[in-house]
PDB file of C-alpha atoms in Angstrom:
ATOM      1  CA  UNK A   1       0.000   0.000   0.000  1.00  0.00           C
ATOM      2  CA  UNK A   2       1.197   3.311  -0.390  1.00  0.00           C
ATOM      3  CA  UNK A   3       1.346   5.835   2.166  1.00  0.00           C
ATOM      4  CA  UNK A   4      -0.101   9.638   2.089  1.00  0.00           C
ATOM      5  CA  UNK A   5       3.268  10.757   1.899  1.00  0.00           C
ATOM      6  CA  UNK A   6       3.964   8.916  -1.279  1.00  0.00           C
ATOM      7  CA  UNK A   7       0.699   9.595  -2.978  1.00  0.00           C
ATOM      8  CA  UNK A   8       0.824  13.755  -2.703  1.00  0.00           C
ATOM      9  CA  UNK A   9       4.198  13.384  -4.456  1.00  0.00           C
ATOM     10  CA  UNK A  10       2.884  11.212  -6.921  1.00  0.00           C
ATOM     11  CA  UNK A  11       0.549  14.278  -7.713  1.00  0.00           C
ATOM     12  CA  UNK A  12       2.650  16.838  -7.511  1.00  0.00           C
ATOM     13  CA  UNK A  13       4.694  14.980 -10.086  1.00  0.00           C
ATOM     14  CA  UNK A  14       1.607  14.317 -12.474  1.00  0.00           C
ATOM     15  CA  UNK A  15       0.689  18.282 -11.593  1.00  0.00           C
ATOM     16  CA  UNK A  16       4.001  19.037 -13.633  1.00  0.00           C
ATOM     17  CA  UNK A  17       3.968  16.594 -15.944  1.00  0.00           C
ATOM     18  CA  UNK A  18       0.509  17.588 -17.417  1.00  0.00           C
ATOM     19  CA  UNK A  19       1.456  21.097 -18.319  1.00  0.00           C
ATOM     20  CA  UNK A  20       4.749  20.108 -20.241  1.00  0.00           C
ATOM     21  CA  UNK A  21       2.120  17.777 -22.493  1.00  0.00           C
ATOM     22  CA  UNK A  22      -0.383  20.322 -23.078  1.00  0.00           C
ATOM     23  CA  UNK A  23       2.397  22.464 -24.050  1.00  0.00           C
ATOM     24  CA  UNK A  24       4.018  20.294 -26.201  1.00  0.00           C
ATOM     25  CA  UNK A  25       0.631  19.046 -28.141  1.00  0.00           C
ATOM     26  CA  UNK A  26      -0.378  22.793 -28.608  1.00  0.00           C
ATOM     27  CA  UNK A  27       3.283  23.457 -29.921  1.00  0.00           C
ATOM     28  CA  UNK A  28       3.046  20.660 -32.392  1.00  0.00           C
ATOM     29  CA  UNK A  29      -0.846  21.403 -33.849  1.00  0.00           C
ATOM     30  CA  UNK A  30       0.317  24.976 -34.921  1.00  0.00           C
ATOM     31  CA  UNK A  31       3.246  24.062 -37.528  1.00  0.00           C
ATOM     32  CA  UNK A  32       1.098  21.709 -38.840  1.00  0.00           C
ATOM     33  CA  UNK A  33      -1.496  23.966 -39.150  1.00  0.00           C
ATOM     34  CA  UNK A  34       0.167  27.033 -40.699  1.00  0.00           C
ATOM     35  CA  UNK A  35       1.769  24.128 -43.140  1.00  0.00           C
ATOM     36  CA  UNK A  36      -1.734  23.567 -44.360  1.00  0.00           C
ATOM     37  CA  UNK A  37      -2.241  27.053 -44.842  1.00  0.00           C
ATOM     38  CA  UNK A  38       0.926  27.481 -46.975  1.00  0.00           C
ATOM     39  CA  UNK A  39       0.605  24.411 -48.983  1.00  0.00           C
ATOM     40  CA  UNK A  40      -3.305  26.189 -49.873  1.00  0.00           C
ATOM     41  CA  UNK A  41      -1.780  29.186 -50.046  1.00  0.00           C
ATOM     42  CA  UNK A  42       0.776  27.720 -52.806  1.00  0.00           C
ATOM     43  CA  UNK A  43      -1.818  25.916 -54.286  1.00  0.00           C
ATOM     44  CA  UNK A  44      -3.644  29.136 -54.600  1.00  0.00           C
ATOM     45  CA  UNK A  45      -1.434  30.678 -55.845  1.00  0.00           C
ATOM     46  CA  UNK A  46      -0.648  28.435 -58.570  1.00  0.00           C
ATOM     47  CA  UNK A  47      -3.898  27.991 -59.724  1.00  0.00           C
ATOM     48  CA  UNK A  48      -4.113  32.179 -60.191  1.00  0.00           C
ATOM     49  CA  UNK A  49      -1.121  32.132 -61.988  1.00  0.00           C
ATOM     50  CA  UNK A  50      -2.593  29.275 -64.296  1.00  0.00           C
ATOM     51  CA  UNK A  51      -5.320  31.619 -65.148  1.00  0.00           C
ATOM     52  CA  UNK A  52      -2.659  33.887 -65.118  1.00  0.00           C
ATOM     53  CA  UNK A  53      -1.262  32.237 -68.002  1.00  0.00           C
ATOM     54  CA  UNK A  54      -4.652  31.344 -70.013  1.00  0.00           C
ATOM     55  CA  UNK A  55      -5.535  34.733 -69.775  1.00  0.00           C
ATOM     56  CA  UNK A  56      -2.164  36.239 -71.357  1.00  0.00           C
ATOM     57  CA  UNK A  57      -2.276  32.908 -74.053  1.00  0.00           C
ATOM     58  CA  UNK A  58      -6.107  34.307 -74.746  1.00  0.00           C
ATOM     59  CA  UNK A  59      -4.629  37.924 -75.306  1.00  0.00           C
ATOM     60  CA  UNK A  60      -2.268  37.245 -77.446  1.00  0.00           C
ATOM     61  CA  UNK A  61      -4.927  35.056 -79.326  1.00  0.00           C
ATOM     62  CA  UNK A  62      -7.456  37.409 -79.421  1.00  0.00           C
ATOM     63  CA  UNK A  63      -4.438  39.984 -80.692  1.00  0.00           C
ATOM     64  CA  UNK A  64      -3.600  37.754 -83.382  1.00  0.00           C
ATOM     65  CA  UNK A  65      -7.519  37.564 -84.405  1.00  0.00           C
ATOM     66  CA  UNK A  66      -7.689  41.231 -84.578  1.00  0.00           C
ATOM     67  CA  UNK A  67      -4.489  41.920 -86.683  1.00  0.00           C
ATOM     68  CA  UNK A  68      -6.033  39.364 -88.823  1.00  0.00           C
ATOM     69  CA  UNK A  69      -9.191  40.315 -88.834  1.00  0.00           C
ATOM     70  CA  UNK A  70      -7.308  44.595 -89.472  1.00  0.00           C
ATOM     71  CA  UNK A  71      -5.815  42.112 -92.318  1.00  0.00           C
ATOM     72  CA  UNK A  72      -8.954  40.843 -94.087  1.00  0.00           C
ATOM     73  CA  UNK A  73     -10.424  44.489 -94.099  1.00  0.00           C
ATOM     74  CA  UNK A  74      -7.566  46.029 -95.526  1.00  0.00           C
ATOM     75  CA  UNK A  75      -7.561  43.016 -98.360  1.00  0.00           C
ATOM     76  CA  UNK A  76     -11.711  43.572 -98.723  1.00  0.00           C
ATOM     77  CA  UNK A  77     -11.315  47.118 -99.130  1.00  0.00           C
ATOM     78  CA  UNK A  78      -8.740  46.988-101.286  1.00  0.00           C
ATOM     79  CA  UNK A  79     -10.826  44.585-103.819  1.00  0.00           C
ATOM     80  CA  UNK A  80     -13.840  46.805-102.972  1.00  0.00           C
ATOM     81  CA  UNK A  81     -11.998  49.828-104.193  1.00  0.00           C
ATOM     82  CA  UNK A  82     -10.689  47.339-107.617  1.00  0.00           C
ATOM     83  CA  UNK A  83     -13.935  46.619-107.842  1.00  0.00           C
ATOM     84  CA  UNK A  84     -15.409  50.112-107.648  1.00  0.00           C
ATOM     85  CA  UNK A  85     -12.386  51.203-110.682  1.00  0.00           C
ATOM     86  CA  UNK A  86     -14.004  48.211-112.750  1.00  0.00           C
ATOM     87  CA  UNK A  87     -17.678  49.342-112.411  1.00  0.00           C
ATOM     88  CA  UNK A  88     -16.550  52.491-113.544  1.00  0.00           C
ATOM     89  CA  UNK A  89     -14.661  51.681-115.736  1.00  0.00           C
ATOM     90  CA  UNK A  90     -17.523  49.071-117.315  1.00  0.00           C
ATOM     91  CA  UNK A  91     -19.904  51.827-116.801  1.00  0.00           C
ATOM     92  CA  UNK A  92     -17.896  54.297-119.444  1.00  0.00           C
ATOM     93  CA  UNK A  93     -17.547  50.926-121.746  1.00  0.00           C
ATOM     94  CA  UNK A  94     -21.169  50.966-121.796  1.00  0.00           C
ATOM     95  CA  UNK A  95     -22.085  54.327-122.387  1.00  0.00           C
ATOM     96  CA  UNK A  96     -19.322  54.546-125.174  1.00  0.00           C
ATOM     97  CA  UNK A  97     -21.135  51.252-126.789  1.00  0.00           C
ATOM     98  CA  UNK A  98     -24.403  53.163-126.361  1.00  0.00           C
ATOM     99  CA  UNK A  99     -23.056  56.509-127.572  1.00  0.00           C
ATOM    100  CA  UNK A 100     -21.783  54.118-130.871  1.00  0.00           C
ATOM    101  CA  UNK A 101     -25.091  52.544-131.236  1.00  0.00           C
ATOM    102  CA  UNK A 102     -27.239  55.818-131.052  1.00  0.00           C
ATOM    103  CA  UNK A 103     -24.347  57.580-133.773  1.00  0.00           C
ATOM    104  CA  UNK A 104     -24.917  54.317-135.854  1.00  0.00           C
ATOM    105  CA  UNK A 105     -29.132  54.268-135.783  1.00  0.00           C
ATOM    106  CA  UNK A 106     -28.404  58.096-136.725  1.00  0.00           C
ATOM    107  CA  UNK A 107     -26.584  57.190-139.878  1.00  0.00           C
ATOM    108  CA  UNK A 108     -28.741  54.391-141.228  1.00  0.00           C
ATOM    109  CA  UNK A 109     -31.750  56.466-141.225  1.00  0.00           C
ATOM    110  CA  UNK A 110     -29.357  59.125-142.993  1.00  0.00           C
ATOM    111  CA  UNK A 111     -29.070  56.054-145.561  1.00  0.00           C
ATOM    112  CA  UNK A 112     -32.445  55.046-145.302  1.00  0.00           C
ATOM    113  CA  UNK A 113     -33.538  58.666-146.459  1.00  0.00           C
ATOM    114  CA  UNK A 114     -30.582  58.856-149.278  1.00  0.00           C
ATOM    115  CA  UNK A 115     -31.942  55.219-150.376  1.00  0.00           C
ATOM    116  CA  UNK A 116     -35.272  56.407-150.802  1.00  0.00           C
ATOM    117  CA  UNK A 117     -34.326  59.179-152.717  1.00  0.00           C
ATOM    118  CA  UNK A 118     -31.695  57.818-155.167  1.00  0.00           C
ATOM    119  CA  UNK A 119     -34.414  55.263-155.719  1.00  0.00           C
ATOM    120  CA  UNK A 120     -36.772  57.866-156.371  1.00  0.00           C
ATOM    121  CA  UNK A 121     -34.335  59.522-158.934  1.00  0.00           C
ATOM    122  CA  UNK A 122     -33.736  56.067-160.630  1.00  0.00           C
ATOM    123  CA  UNK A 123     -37.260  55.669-161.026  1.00  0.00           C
ATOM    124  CA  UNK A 124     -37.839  58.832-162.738  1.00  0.00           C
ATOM    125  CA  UNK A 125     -35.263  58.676-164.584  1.00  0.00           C
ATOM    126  CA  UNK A 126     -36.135  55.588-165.544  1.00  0.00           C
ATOM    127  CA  UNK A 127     -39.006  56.433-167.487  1.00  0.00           C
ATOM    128  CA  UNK A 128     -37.143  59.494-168.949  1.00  0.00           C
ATOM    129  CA  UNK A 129     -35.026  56.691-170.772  1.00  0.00           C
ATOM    130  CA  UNK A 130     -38.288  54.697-171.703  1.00  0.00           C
ATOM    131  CA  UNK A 131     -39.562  57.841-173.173  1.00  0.00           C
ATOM    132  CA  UNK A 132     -36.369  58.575-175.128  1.00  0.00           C
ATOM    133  CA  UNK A 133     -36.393  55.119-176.193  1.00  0.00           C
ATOM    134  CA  UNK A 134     -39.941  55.150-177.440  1.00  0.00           C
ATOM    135  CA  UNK A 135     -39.511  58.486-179.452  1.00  0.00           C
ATOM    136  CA  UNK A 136     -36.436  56.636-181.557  1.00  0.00           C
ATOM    137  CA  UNK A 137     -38.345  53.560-182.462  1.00  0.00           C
ATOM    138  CA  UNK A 138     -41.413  56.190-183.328  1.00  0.00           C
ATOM    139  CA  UNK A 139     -38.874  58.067-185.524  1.00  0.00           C
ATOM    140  CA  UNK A 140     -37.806  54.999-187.744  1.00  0.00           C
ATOM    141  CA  UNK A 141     -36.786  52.506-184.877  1.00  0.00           C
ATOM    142  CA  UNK A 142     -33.026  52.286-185.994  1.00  0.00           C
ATOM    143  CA  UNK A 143     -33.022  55.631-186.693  1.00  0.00           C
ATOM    144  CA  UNK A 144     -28.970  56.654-185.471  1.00  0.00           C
ATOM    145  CA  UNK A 145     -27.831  60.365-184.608  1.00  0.00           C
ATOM    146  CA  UNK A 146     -25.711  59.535-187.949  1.00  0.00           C
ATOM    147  CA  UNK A 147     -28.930  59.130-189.981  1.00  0.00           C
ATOM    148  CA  UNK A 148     -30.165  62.596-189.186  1.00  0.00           C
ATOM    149  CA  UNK A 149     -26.672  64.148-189.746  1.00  0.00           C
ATOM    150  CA  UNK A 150     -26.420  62.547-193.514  1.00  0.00           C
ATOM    151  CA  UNK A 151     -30.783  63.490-193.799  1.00  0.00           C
ATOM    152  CA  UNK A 152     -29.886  66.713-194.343  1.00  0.00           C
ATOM    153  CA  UNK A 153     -30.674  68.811-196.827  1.00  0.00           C
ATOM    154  CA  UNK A 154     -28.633  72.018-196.819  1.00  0.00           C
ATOM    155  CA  UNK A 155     -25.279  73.126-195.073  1.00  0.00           C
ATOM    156  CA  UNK A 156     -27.834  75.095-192.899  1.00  0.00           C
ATOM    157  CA  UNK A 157     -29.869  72.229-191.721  1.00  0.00           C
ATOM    158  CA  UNK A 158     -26.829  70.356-191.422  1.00  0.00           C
ATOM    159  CA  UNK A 159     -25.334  72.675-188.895  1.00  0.00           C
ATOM    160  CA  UNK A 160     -29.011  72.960-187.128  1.00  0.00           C
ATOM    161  CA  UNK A 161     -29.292  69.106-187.070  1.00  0.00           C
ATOM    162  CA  UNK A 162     -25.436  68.734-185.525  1.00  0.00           C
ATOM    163  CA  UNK A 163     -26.241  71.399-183.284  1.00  0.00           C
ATOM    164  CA  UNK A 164     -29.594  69.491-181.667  1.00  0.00           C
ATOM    165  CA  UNK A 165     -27.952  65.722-182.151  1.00  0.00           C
ATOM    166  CA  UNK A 166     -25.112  67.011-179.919  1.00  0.00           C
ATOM    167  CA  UNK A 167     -27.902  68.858-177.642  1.00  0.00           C
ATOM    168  CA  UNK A 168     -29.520  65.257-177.326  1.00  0.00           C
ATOM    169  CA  UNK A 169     -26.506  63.350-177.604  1.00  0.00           C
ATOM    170  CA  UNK A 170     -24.919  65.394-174.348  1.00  0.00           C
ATOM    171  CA  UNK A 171     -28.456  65.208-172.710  1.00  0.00           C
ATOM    172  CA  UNK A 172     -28.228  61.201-173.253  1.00  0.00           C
ATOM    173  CA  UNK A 173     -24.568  60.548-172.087  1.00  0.00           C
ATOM    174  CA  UNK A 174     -25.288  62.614-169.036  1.00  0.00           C
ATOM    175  CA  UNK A 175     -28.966  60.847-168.216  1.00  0.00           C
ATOM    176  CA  UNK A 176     -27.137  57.750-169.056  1.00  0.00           C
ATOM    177  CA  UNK A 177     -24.237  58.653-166.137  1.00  0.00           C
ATOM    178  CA  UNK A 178     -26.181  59.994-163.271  1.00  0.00           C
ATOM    179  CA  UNK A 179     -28.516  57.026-163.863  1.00  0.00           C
ATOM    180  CA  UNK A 180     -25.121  54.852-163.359  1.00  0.00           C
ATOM    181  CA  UNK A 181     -23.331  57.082-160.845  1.00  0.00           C
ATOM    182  CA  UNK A 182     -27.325  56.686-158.673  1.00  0.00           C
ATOM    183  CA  UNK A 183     -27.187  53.141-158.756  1.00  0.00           C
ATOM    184  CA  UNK A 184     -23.644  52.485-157.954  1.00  0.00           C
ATOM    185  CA  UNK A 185     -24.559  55.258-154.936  1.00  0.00           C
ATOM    186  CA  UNK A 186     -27.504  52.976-154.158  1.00  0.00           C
ATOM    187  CA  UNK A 187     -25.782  50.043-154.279  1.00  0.00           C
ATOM    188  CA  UNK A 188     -22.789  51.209-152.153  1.00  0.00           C
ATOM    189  CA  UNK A 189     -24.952  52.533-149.337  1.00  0.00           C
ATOM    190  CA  UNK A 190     -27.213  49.331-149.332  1.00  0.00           C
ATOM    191  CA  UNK A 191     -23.743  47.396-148.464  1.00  0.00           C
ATOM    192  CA  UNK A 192     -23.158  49.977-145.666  1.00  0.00           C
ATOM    193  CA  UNK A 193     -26.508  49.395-143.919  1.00  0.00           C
ATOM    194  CA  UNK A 194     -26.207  46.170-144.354  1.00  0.00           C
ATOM    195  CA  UNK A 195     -22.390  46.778-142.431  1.00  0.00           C
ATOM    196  CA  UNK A 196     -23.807  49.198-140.040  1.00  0.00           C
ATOM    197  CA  UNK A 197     -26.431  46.435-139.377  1.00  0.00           C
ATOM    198  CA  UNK A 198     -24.025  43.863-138.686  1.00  0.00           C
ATOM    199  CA  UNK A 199     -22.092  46.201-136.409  1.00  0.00           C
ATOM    200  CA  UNK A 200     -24.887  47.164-134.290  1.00  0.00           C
ATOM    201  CA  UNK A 201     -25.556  43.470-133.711  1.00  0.00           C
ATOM    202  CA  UNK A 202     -21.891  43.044-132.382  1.00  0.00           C
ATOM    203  CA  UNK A 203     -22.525  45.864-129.849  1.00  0.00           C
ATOM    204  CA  UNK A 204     -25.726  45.051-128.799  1.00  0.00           C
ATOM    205  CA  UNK A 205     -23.659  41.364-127.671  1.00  0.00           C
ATOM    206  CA  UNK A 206     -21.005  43.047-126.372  1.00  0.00           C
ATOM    207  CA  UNK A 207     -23.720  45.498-124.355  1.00  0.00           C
ATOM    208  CA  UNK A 208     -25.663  42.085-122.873  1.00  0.00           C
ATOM    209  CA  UNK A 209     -21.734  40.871-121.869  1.00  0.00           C
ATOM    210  CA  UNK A 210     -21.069  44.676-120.330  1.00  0.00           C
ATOM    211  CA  UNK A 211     -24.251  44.746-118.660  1.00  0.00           C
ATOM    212  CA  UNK A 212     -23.676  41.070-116.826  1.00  0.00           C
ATOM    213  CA  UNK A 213     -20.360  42.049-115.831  1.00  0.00           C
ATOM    214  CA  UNK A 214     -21.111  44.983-114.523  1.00  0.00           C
ATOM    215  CA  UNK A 215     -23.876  43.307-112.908  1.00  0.00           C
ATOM    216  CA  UNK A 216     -21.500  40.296-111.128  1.00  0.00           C
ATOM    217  CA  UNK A 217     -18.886  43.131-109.841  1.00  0.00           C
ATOM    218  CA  UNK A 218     -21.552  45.012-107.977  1.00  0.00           C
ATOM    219  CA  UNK A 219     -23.078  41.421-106.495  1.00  0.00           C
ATOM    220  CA  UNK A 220     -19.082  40.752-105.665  1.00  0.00           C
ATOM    221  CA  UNK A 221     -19.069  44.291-104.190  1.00  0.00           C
ATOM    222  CA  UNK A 222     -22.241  44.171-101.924  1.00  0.00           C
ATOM    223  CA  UNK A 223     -20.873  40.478-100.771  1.00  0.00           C
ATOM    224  CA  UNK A 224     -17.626  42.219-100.153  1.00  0.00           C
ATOM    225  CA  UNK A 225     -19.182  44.789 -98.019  1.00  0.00           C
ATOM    226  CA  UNK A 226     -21.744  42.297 -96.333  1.00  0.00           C
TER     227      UNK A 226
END
């Protein structure tokens, strides 16, 4: 058995004991505790400058897009403004076909109307010939400027018949020329209708063409600028 004597220093010995324990076990939780913190701290950290990092890779991403994007503008304004030169440029084509065409219509009606009225003059003149014809067969039919001449029957009438077979003679030759001189004219401005004609079909092909090109560069514009 132990004593009383024994037993109070048995407690004063577990009175001092206790205190170093309680000491000790709060000394060892906080280390461990402001490790924690660190390590979430670090962890923290890291994750921050993660996003750090995505943010600064989406930056320079998003940079690149707009120095592209500053890139395809530059390139769509540049074919807008080609495109712009070429509609111009198409428009003046047309207008100058146009301008051709109108100048052309002007000078095959001038044709037209110097058609009609070399025909006209042929026609008359025509019958002027018919007439002259008709009066030689009524005189003898084979009657020739000759016959009169030697029909004569004085130096007098001789020089009176010379003088009006001449007359008539001259007035034949030169009915007989115009008459030629008209229908060569006729002739010649029948072929340039019929070249005007032929012209005017080219442009009006080469208008349709002009016309759908200029219509396809203004669609490629509008797409451009959409």
């Amino acid at each position: 058995s132990k004593g009383p004597n024994m037993r109070k220093r048995q407690s004063k010995w577990m009175l001092l004991s206790h205190p170093t324990v309680l000491g000790t076990s709060v000394y060892m939780t906080q280390p461990e505790a402001m490790a924690d913190t660190l390590k979430d701290l670090k962890n923290e950290q890291k994750q921050l400058e993660q996003k750090k990092n995505q943010l600064n890779s989406t930056i320079i991403e998003k940079k690149g897009d707009i120095t592209e994007n500053q890139s395809t503008q530059e390139k769509i304004l540049s074919q807008i403004q080609s495109l712009d030169s070429k509609i111009i440029e198409t428009d003046s084509e047309i207008d100058r076909v146009l301008g051709d065409i109108k100048r052309t219509n002007f000078e095959i009606e001038k044709l037209h109307d110097s058609i009609n009225v070399l025909k006209k003059k042929i026609a008359e003149r025509d019958e002027l010939i018919k007439e002259r014809l008709r009066a030689v067969q009524e005189s003898g039919g084979s009657v020739s400027y000759l016959d009169v001449l030697l029909g004569s029957s004085s130096f007098a009438d001789f020089i009176d018949r010379f003088s009006a077979v001449s007359t008539l003679m001259d007035a034949d030759k030169k009915i007989l020329q115009e008459q030629a001189d008209d229908k060569a004219s006729l002739e010649e401005k029948k072929t340039s209708v019929e070249d005007k004609l032929a012209q005017q079909e080219q442009r009006r092909e080469k208008l349709v063409g002009l016309k759908a090109n200029l219509d396809s560069q203004k669609a490629s514009k509008n797409k451009l600028i959409d």
